[in-house]
Amino acid sequence: MTGTHGNTDGSGGIRRLLGDRNAALYLTGVVISGLGTSALWLASGVWVKELTGSDGLAALSLLAMWAPTLAGPLLGSLADRVRRKPLLLGTNLLMAALLPALLTVDAPADVWLLFAVLFVYGVAGVVQDAAESALVAAALDPALLGDFNGLRLSLAEGTKLIAPPAGAGVYAAYGGASVALLDAATFVLATGLYAALRVRENPPTPGRRAPVAEGTRHLWAHPRLRPLVLAGGTTMLLAGFNGALVYAVVERLGHPPAYAGVLAALQGLGSVAAGLASGPALRHLGERRFVVAGIALTGVAVALRAVPYDPAAWAGSVAIGAGLPCVLIAALTGVQRDAPDALLGRAAATASTLLFAPNVLGLAAGAVLVEVLPHQPLLVLLGLALLLTPLQLLLSASRTAARSPSDANPA
């Protein structure tokens, strides 16, 4: 990461980005497909709950979409074995064709089909993310990658503020099958936008298999990417613990469980703001200091949630939303810049697995701990653990400085 590329003004970076044809097409596709995905994400749990009456099965509907993330290195290798643009178009069309199968789901005995479609949805999402990361790295000026990843996150979080209530309205009026058809239509529209991308791809080497572990080895051996991804995974693990305590926080504030939606919306607003600011912040601070600042902000915000006072909970939610994206944006941007094109799909998918799988584990562990321990001391301990997490980045920076002072201070 360097501080010398491009315009350091935030609005200037975004203007350059939106003036790029490929970026504008892709970001429009992100908004359209994000609306459909977020709507189905909410509707699937409600659908399963209404059909079966089971809270556990309703929760498993979300797990079905997330579980394929664990196979990220394997699925990401597809993006290094075939051309990425046709792969992206093909997975979009596959989901557009598969989602109408949910029109037949209208009884508890049909729930297996919903789970199967959601699992394939998750698989397609992992493959798409790997293909998209590689395509974006090839299509855009490297100086714009930080701005792009930040704006992409802002748009994705923005759709999450709009799509779930819209999806709930469609579900209430017309049923789950209508939400599935709506999502299928967004896949078709996104396919048209992605088809218009102008990107020159290097063809895969004929007859050469892409070893799945090669992306992992690259991340582990890279002096800058390894600490970024490890710090990100640790942060997301602790964030998962924090997420499991949200209903305890709401109860201590004296509100009904639905109040968690207010805190989630505030966190989303923080993420939107962080995404918009991430490009110039990365240029000014460099990757490590940007990540350290984001993790430190998250640690303070998590501890602040232990204060049984509404404004403290609001401020904590906004700050968590602003802090968490820093490590994700920096890690993804670093992978796109530093990984060789031939293994970028595997490296990006592996990084996503290492970043997001710990979050699921943290949620599960936090759900157990909150049943046996008071949540306020847990929040303080989580905040302290987060504040200690950047030490691995600072130590790695010291070791790198001993070998290459210029690389240790990329800003």
Coordinates of C-alpha atoms in Angstrom, one line a residue:
M1 CA 0.0 0.0 0.0
T2 CA 1.4 3.4 -0.8
G3 CA 0.3 6.9 -0.1
T4 CA 1.4 8.3 -3.4
H5 CA -1.2 6.9 -5.7
G6 CA -4.2 8.9 -6.9
N7 CA -6.0 11.8 -5.4
T8 CA -5.9 11.9 -1.6
D9 CA -9.2 13.8 -1.4
G10 CA -12.1 11.4 -0.5
S11 CA -14.7 13.0 -2.8
G12 CA -12.1 13.1 -5.6
G13 CA -11.4 9.4 -5.3
I14 CA -15.1 8.6 -5.4
R15 CA -15.6 10.8 -8.4
R16 CA -12.8 9.1 -10.2
L17 CA -14.3 5.7 -9.3
L18 CA -17.8 6.5 -10.4
G19 CA -16.4 7.9 -13.7
D20 CA -14.8 4.5 -14.4
R21 CA -17.2 2.6 -16.6
N22 CA -16.4 -0.8 -15.2
A23 CA -16.7 0.4 -11.6
A24 CA -20.0 2.0 -12.2
L25 CA -21.4 -1.1 -13.8
Y26 CA -20.2 -3.4 -11.1
L27 CA -21.4 -1.2 -8.2
T28 CA -24.8 -0.9 -9.8
G29 CA -24.9 -4.7 -10.0
V30 CA -23.9 -4.9 -6.3
V31 CA -26.9 -2.7 -5.3
I32 CA -29.3 -4.7 -7.4
S33 CA -28.2 -8.2 -6.4
G34 CA -27.8 -7.0 -2.8
L35 CA -31.4 -5.9 -2.6
G36 CA -32.5 -9.4 -3.7
T37 CA -30.1 -11.3 -1.4
S38 CA -31.0 -9.2 1.7
A39 CA -34.7 -9.7 1.0
L40 CA -34.3 -13.4 0.7
W41 CA -32.0 -13.6 3.8
L42 CA -34.9 -12.3 5.9
A43 CA -37.7 -14.0 4.2
S44 CA -36.1 -17.5 4.3
G45 CA -36.0 -17.5 8.1
V46 CA -39.6 -16.3 8.4
W47 CA -40.7 -18.8 5.8
V48 CA -39.1 -21.8 7.6
K49 CA -40.5 -20.5 10.9
E50 CA -44.1 -20.3 9.5
L51 CA -43.9 -23.7 7.9
T52 CA -42.4 -25.6 10.7
G53 CA -42.9 -23.5 13.9
S54 CA -39.2 -24.2 14.8
D55 CA -36.9 -21.5 15.8
G56 CA -33.9 -23.8 15.4
L57 CA -34.8 -24.6 11.8
A58 CA -35.3 -21.0 11.1
A59 CA -31.8 -20.2 12.3
L60 CA -30.4 -23.1 10.3
S61 CA -31.8 -21.5 7.1
L62 CA -29.2 -18.7 7.6
L63 CA -26.5 -21.3 8.4
A64 CA -27.3 -23.0 5.1
M65 CA -26.3 -19.8 3.2
W66 CA -23.1 -19.2 5.3
A67 CA -21.8 -22.8 5.6
P68 CA -20.2 -22.9 2.1
T69 CA -17.8 -20.1 3.3
L70 CA -15.9 -22.8 5.1
A71 CA -15.0 -24.3 1.8
G72 CA -13.8 -21.0 0.4
P73 CA -10.3 -22.2 -0.6
L74 CA -11.7 -25.1 -2.6
L75 CA -14.6 -23.1 -4.2
G76 CA -12.3 -20.1 -4.9
S77 CA -10.0 -22.3 -7.0
L78 CA -12.7 -22.4 -9.7
A79 CA -12.0 -18.7 -10.3
D80 CA -8.4 -19.6 -11.1
R81 CA -9.2 -22.6 -13.4
V82 CA -11.6 -20.9 -15.8
R83 CA -12.2 -17.4 -17.2
R84 CA -13.7 -15.3 -14.4
K85 CA -16.2 -13.2 -16.3
P86 CA -18.1 -16.2 -17.8
L87 CA -17.9 -17.9 -14.4
L88 CA -19.6 -14.8 -12.8
L89 CA -22.3 -14.7 -15.5
G90 CA -22.9 -18.4 -15.2
T91 CA -23.4 -18.5 -11.5
N92 CA -25.8 -15.6 -11.7
L93 CA -27.8 -17.3 -14.4
L94 CA -27.7 -20.6 -12.4
M95 CA -29.3 -18.9 -9.4
A96 CA -31.9 -17.1 -11.6
A97 CA -32.9 -20.5 -13.0
L98 CA -32.9 -22.3 -9.6
L99 CA -34.8 -19.9 -7.4
P100 CA -38.2 -20.4 -9.2
A101 CA -38.0 -24.0 -7.9
L102 CA -39.1 -22.5 -4.5
L103 CA -42.6 -21.9 -6.0
T104 CA -43.3 -25.5 -5.0
V105 CA -42.5 -24.9 -1.3
D106 CA -45.8 -24.7 0.6
A107 CA -45.7 -27.3 3.3
P108 CA -43.3 -28.5 6.1
A109 CA -42.3 -31.5 4.0
D110 CA -41.0 -29.1 1.3
V111 CA -38.5 -27.3 3.6
W112 CA -35.7 -29.6 2.5
L113 CA -35.9 -28.0 -1.0
L114 CA -35.6 -24.5 0.5
F115 CA -32.5 -25.6 2.5
A116 CA -31.0 -27.1 -0.7
V117 CA -31.5 -24.0 -2.7
L118 CA -30.1 -21.8 0.1
F119 CA -27.0 -24.0 0.3
V120 CA -26.4 -23.8 -3.5
Y121 CA -27.0 -20.0 -3.1
G122 CA -24.2 -19.9 -0.6
V123 CA -21.9 -21.9 -2.8
A124 CA -22.6 -19.6 -5.7
G125 CA -21.9 -16.6 -3.5
V126 CA -18.4 -17.9 -2.5
V127 CA -17.5 -18.6 -6.2
Q128 CA -18.9 -15.2 -7.2
D129 CA -16.9 -13.3 -4.6
A130 CA -13.7 -15.0 -5.7
A131 CA -14.4 -14.2 -9.4
E132 CA -15.4 -10.7 -8.6
S133 CA -12.3 -9.9 -6.5
A134 CA -10.1 -11.1 -9.4
L135 CA -12.1 -9.3 -12.1
V136 CA -12.1 -6.0 -10.1
A137 CA -8.3 -6.2 -9.6
A138 CA -7.8 -6.6 -13.3
A139 CA -10.4 -4.0 -14.4
L140 CA -9.6 -1.1 -12.1
D141 CA -6.6 1.2 -11.5
P142 CA -4.9 -0.3 -8.3
A143 CA -5.0 3.2 -6.8
L144 CA -8.8 3.0 -6.7
L145 CA -9.1 -0.4 -5.1
G146 CA -9.4 0.9 -1.6
D147 CA -12.1 3.4 -2.7
F148 CA -13.9 0.7 -4.6
N149 CA -13.9 -1.8 -1.7
G150 CA -15.1 0.9 0.7
L151 CA -17.9 2.1 -1.6
R152 CA -18.9 -1.4 -2.3
L153 CA -19.3 -2.1 1.4
S154 CA -21.2 1.2 1.9
L155 CA -23.6 0.2 -0.8
A156 CA -24.0 -3.3 0.5
E157 CA -24.7 -2.0 4.0
G158 CA -27.1 0.5 2.6
T159 CA -29.2 -2.2 0.8
K160 CA -29.4 -4.0 4.2
L161 CA -31.1 -1.0 5.7
I162 CA -33.7 -1.0 2.9
A163 CA -34.1 -4.6 1.6
P164 CA -35.1 -6.5 4.8
P165 CA -38.2 -4.4 5.5
A166 CA -39.1 -4.4 1.8
G167 CA -38.7 -8.1 1.6
A168 CA -40.8 -8.5 4.7
G169 CA -43.5 -6.5 3.0
V170 CA -43.4 -8.6 -0.1
Y171 CA -43.4 -11.7 2.0
A172 CA -46.4 -10.6 4.0
A173 CA -48.4 -9.6 0.9
Y174 CA -47.5 -12.4 -1.5
G175 CA -45.6 -15.1 0.3
G176 CA -42.0 -16.5 0.2
A177 CA -42.2 -17.6 -3.4
S178 CA -42.7 -14.0 -4.5
V179 CA -39.5 -13.0 -2.7
A180 CA -37.6 -15.8 -4.5
L181 CA -38.9 -14.6 -7.9
L182 CA -37.9 -11.1 -7.0
D183 CA -34.4 -12.3 -6.1
A184 CA -34.2 -14.3 -9.4
A185 CA -35.0 -11.1 -11.3
T186 CA -32.2 -9.2 -9.6
F187 CA -29.8 -12.0 -10.7
V188 CA -30.9 -11.5 -14.3
L189 CA -30.5 -7.7 -14.1
A190 CA -27.0 -8.1 -12.5
T191 CA -26.0 -10.6 -15.2
G192 CA -26.8 -7.9 -17.9
L193 CA -24.6 -5.4 -16.1
Y194 CA -21.7 -7.8 -15.6
A195 CA -21.9 -8.8 -19.2
A196 CA -21.2 -5.2 -20.2
L197 CA -17.9 -5.2 -18.2
R198 CA -14.8 -4.6 -20.3
V199 CA -12.0 -6.5 -18.8
R200 CA -9.0 -8.3 -20.4
E201 CA -8.4 -11.6 -18.7
N202 CA -5.3 -13.8 -18.9
P203 CA -6.5 -17.3 -20.0
P204 CA -5.9 -20.1 -17.5
T205 CA -2.8 -22.2 -18.2
P206 CA -4.0 -25.2 -20.3
G207 CA -3.8 -28.5 -18.6
R208 CA -2.6 -27.1 -15.3
R209 CA -4.5 -27.7 -12.2
A210 CA -4.7 -25.0 -9.6
P211 CA -3.7 -26.4 -6.2
V212 CA -6.2 -25.4 -3.6
A213 CA -3.7 -24.8 -0.9
E214 CA -1.6 -22.5 -3.0
G215 CA -3.7 -19.5 -2.0
T216 CA -3.3 -20.3 1.6
R217 CA 0.4 -20.7 1.3
H218 CA 0.7 -17.3 -0.4
L219 CA -1.2 -15.6 2.4
W220 CA 0.8 -17.3 5.1
A221 CA 4.1 -16.5 3.5
H222 CA 3.4 -12.9 2.6
P223 CA 4.8 -10.5 5.3
R224 CA 2.0 -7.9 4.9
L225 CA -1.0 -10.1 4.1
R226 CA -0.6 -12.7 6.9
P227 CA -0.8 -10.2 9.8
L228 CA -3.7 -8.4 8.2
V229 CA -5.7 -11.6 7.7
L230 CA -4.8 -12.9 11.2
A231 CA -5.8 -9.7 12.9
G232 CA -9.0 -9.6 10.8
G233 CA -9.9 -13.2 11.8
T234 CA -9.3 -12.5 15.5
T235 CA -11.3 -9.3 15.3
M236 CA -14.3 -11.1 13.6
L237 CA -14.1 -13.9 16.2
L238 CA -14.5 -11.3 19.0
A239 CA -17.1 -9.5 17.1
G240 CA -19.1 -12.7 16.9
F241 CA -19.0 -13.0 20.7
N242 CA -20.2 -9.4 20.9
G243 CA -23.0 -10.1 18.4
A244 CA -24.3 -12.9 20.5
L245 CA -24.7 -10.5 23.5
V246 CA -26.9 -8.0 21.7
Y247 CA -30.2 -9.3 23.1
A248 CA -28.8 -9.2 26.7
V249 CA -27.8 -5.6 26.1
V250 CA -31.3 -4.8 24.8
E251 CA -32.9 -6.5 27.9
R252 CA -30.7 -4.6 30.3
L253 CA -31.7 -1.3 28.6
G254 CA -35.3 -2.3 29.3
H255 CA -36.5 -2.7 25.7
P256 CA -38.2 -5.5 23.9
P257 CA -36.1 -7.8 21.6
A258 CA -37.2 -5.9 18.5
Y259 CA -35.1 -3.0 19.7
A260 CA -32.1 -4.9 18.4
G261 CA -33.2 -3.8 15.0
V262 CA -32.5 -0.2 16.0
L263 CA -29.0 -1.0 17.1
A264 CA -28.4 -3.0 13.9
A265 CA -29.6 0.0 11.8
L266 CA -27.2 2.3 13.7
Q267 CA -24.3 -0.2 13.1
G268 CA -25.2 -0.2 9.4
L269 CA -25.0 3.6 9.3
G270 CA -21.6 3.4 10.9
S271 CA -20.5 0.9 8.2
V272 CA -21.8 3.1 5.4
A273 CA -19.7 6.1 6.7
A274 CA -16.6 3.9 7.2
G275 CA -16.9 2.6 3.6
L276 CA -17.1 6.1 2.2
A277 CA -14.0 7.3 4.1
S278 CA -11.9 4.1 3.7
G279 CA -10.2 5.1 0.4
P280 CA -8.6 8.3 1.6
A281 CA -8.0 6.8 5.0
L282 CA -6.0 4.0 3.5
R283 CA -4.0 6.4 1.5
H284 CA -3.2 8.6 4.4
L285 CA -2.6 5.9 7.1
G286 CA -1.5 2.8 5.2
E287 CA -3.0 -0.6 5.8
R288 CA -1.6 -1.4 9.2
R289 CA -2.4 1.9 10.9
F290 CA -5.9 2.0 9.3
V291 CA -6.6 -1.5 10.7
V292 CA -5.2 -0.6 14.1
A293 CA -7.4 2.4 14.3
G294 CA -10.5 0.4 13.3
I295 CA -9.9 -2.4 15.8
A296 CA -9.2 0.1 18.6
L297 CA -12.4 1.9 17.8
T298 CA -14.3 -1.4 17.9
G299 CA -12.8 -2.4 21.2
V300 CA -13.8 0.9 22.9
A301 CA -17.3 0.6 21.4
V302 CA -17.8 -3.0 22.6
A303 CA -16.9 -2.1 26.1
L304 CA -19.2 1.0 25.9
R305 CA -22.1 -1.4 25.4
A306 CA -21.7 -2.5 29.0
V307 CA -23.0 0.9 30.1
P308 CA -26.8 0.5 30.7
Y309 CA -27.7 3.8 29.0
D310 CA -29.4 4.2 25.6
P311 CA -27.1 6.9 24.2
A312 CA -24.1 4.7 25.1
A313 CA -25.6 1.8 23.2
W314 CA -26.3 4.0 20.2
A315 CA -22.8 5.4 20.1
G316 CA -21.3 1.9 20.6
S317 CA -23.4 0.5 17.7
V318 CA -22.3 3.3 15.3
A319 CA -18.7 3.0 16.4
I320 CA -18.7 -0.8 15.9
G321 CA -20.2 -0.3 12.5
A322 CA -17.4 2.1 11.6
G323 CA -14.6 0.1 13.1
L324 CA -15.2 -3.4 11.9
P325 CA -15.1 -2.6 8.1
C326 CA -11.6 -1.2 8.4
V327 CA -9.9 -4.6 8.8
L328 CA -12.1 -6.2 6.1
I329 CA -11.5 -3.5 3.5
A330 CA -7.8 -3.4 4.2
A331 CA -7.4 -7.1 4.0
L332 CA -9.3 -7.5 0.8
T333 CA -7.6 -4.6 -0.8
G334 CA -4.2 -6.0 0.2
V335 CA -5.0 -9.4 -1.3
Q336 CA -6.2 -7.8 -4.6
R337 CA -3.0 -5.7 -4.9
D338 CA -0.4 -8.3 -3.8
A339 CA -1.7 -11.7 -4.8
P340 CA -0.6 -12.9 -8.3
D341 CA -3.4 -12.9 -10.9
A342 CA -3.0 -16.7 -11.4
L343 CA -4.0 -17.5 -7.8
L344 CA -6.1 -14.4 -6.9
G345 CA -9.3 -16.3 -6.8
R346 CA -8.0 -18.8 -4.3
A347 CA -6.2 -16.1 -2.2
A348 CA -9.4 -14.0 -2.0
A349 CA -11.6 -16.9 -1.1
T350 CA -9.2 -18.1 1.5
A351 CA -9.0 -14.7 3.0
S352 CA -12.8 -14.5 3.1
T353 CA -13.0 -17.8 4.9
L354 CA -10.3 -16.8 7.4
L355 CA -12.1 -13.5 8.1
F356 CA -15.7 -14.7 8.3
A357 CA -15.6 -18.2 9.6
P358 CA -14.4 -17.0 13.0
N359 CA -17.4 -14.7 13.2
V360 CA -19.7 -17.7 13.0
L361 CA -17.7 -19.5 15.7
G362 CA -17.8 -16.5 17.9
L363 CA -21.6 -16.2 17.6
A364 CA -22.0 -19.9 18.6
A365 CA -19.6 -19.6 21.6
G366 CA -21.1 -16.3 22.7
A367 CA -24.6 -17.8 22.6
V368 CA -23.4 -20.4 25.1
L369 CA -21.5 -18.0 27.4
V370 CA -24.3 -15.5 27.7
E371 CA -26.5 -18.2 29.2
V372 CA -24.0 -18.8 32.1
L373 CA -22.2 -15.5 32.6
P374 CA -23.3 -11.9 33.0
H375 CA -23.0 -10.0 29.8
Q376 CA -21.5 -6.7 31.1
P377 CA -18.2 -8.1 32.3
L378 CA -18.0 -10.2 29.1
L379 CA -18.4 -7.0 27.1
V380 CA -15.6 -5.3 29.0
L381 CA -13.3 -8.3 28.5
L382 CA -14.1 -8.4 24.8
G383 CA -13.3 -4.8 24.5
L384 CA -9.9 -5.3 26.2
A385 CA -9.2 -8.3 24.0
L386 CA -9.9 -6.2 20.9
L387 CA -7.6 -3.5 22.1
L388 CA -4.8 -6.1 22.4
T389 CA -5.4 -7.6 19.0
P390 CA -3.4 -4.9 17.0
L391 CA -0.3 -6.0 18.9
Q392 CA 0.3 -8.7 16.3
L393 CA 0.2 -6.1 13.6
L394 CA 2.6 -3.8 15.4
L395 CA 5.0 -6.6 16.1
S396 CA 4.9 -7.7 12.5
A397 CA 5.6 -4.1 11.5
S398 CA 8.7 -4.1 13.7
R399 CA 10.0 -7.3 12.2
T400 CA 9.3 -6.0 8.7
A401 CA 11.1 -2.7 9.5
A402 CA 14.2 -4.6 10.4
R403 CA 14.2 -6.1 6.8
S404 CA 12.8 -3.2 4.8
P405 CA 12.0 0.2 6.3
S406 CA 10.2 1.5 3.2
D407 CA 7.8 -1.5 3.3
A408 CA 7.1 -1.1 6.9
N409 CA 5.8 2.5 6.4
P410 CA 3.6 2.2 3.2
A411 CA 2.0 5.6 3.7

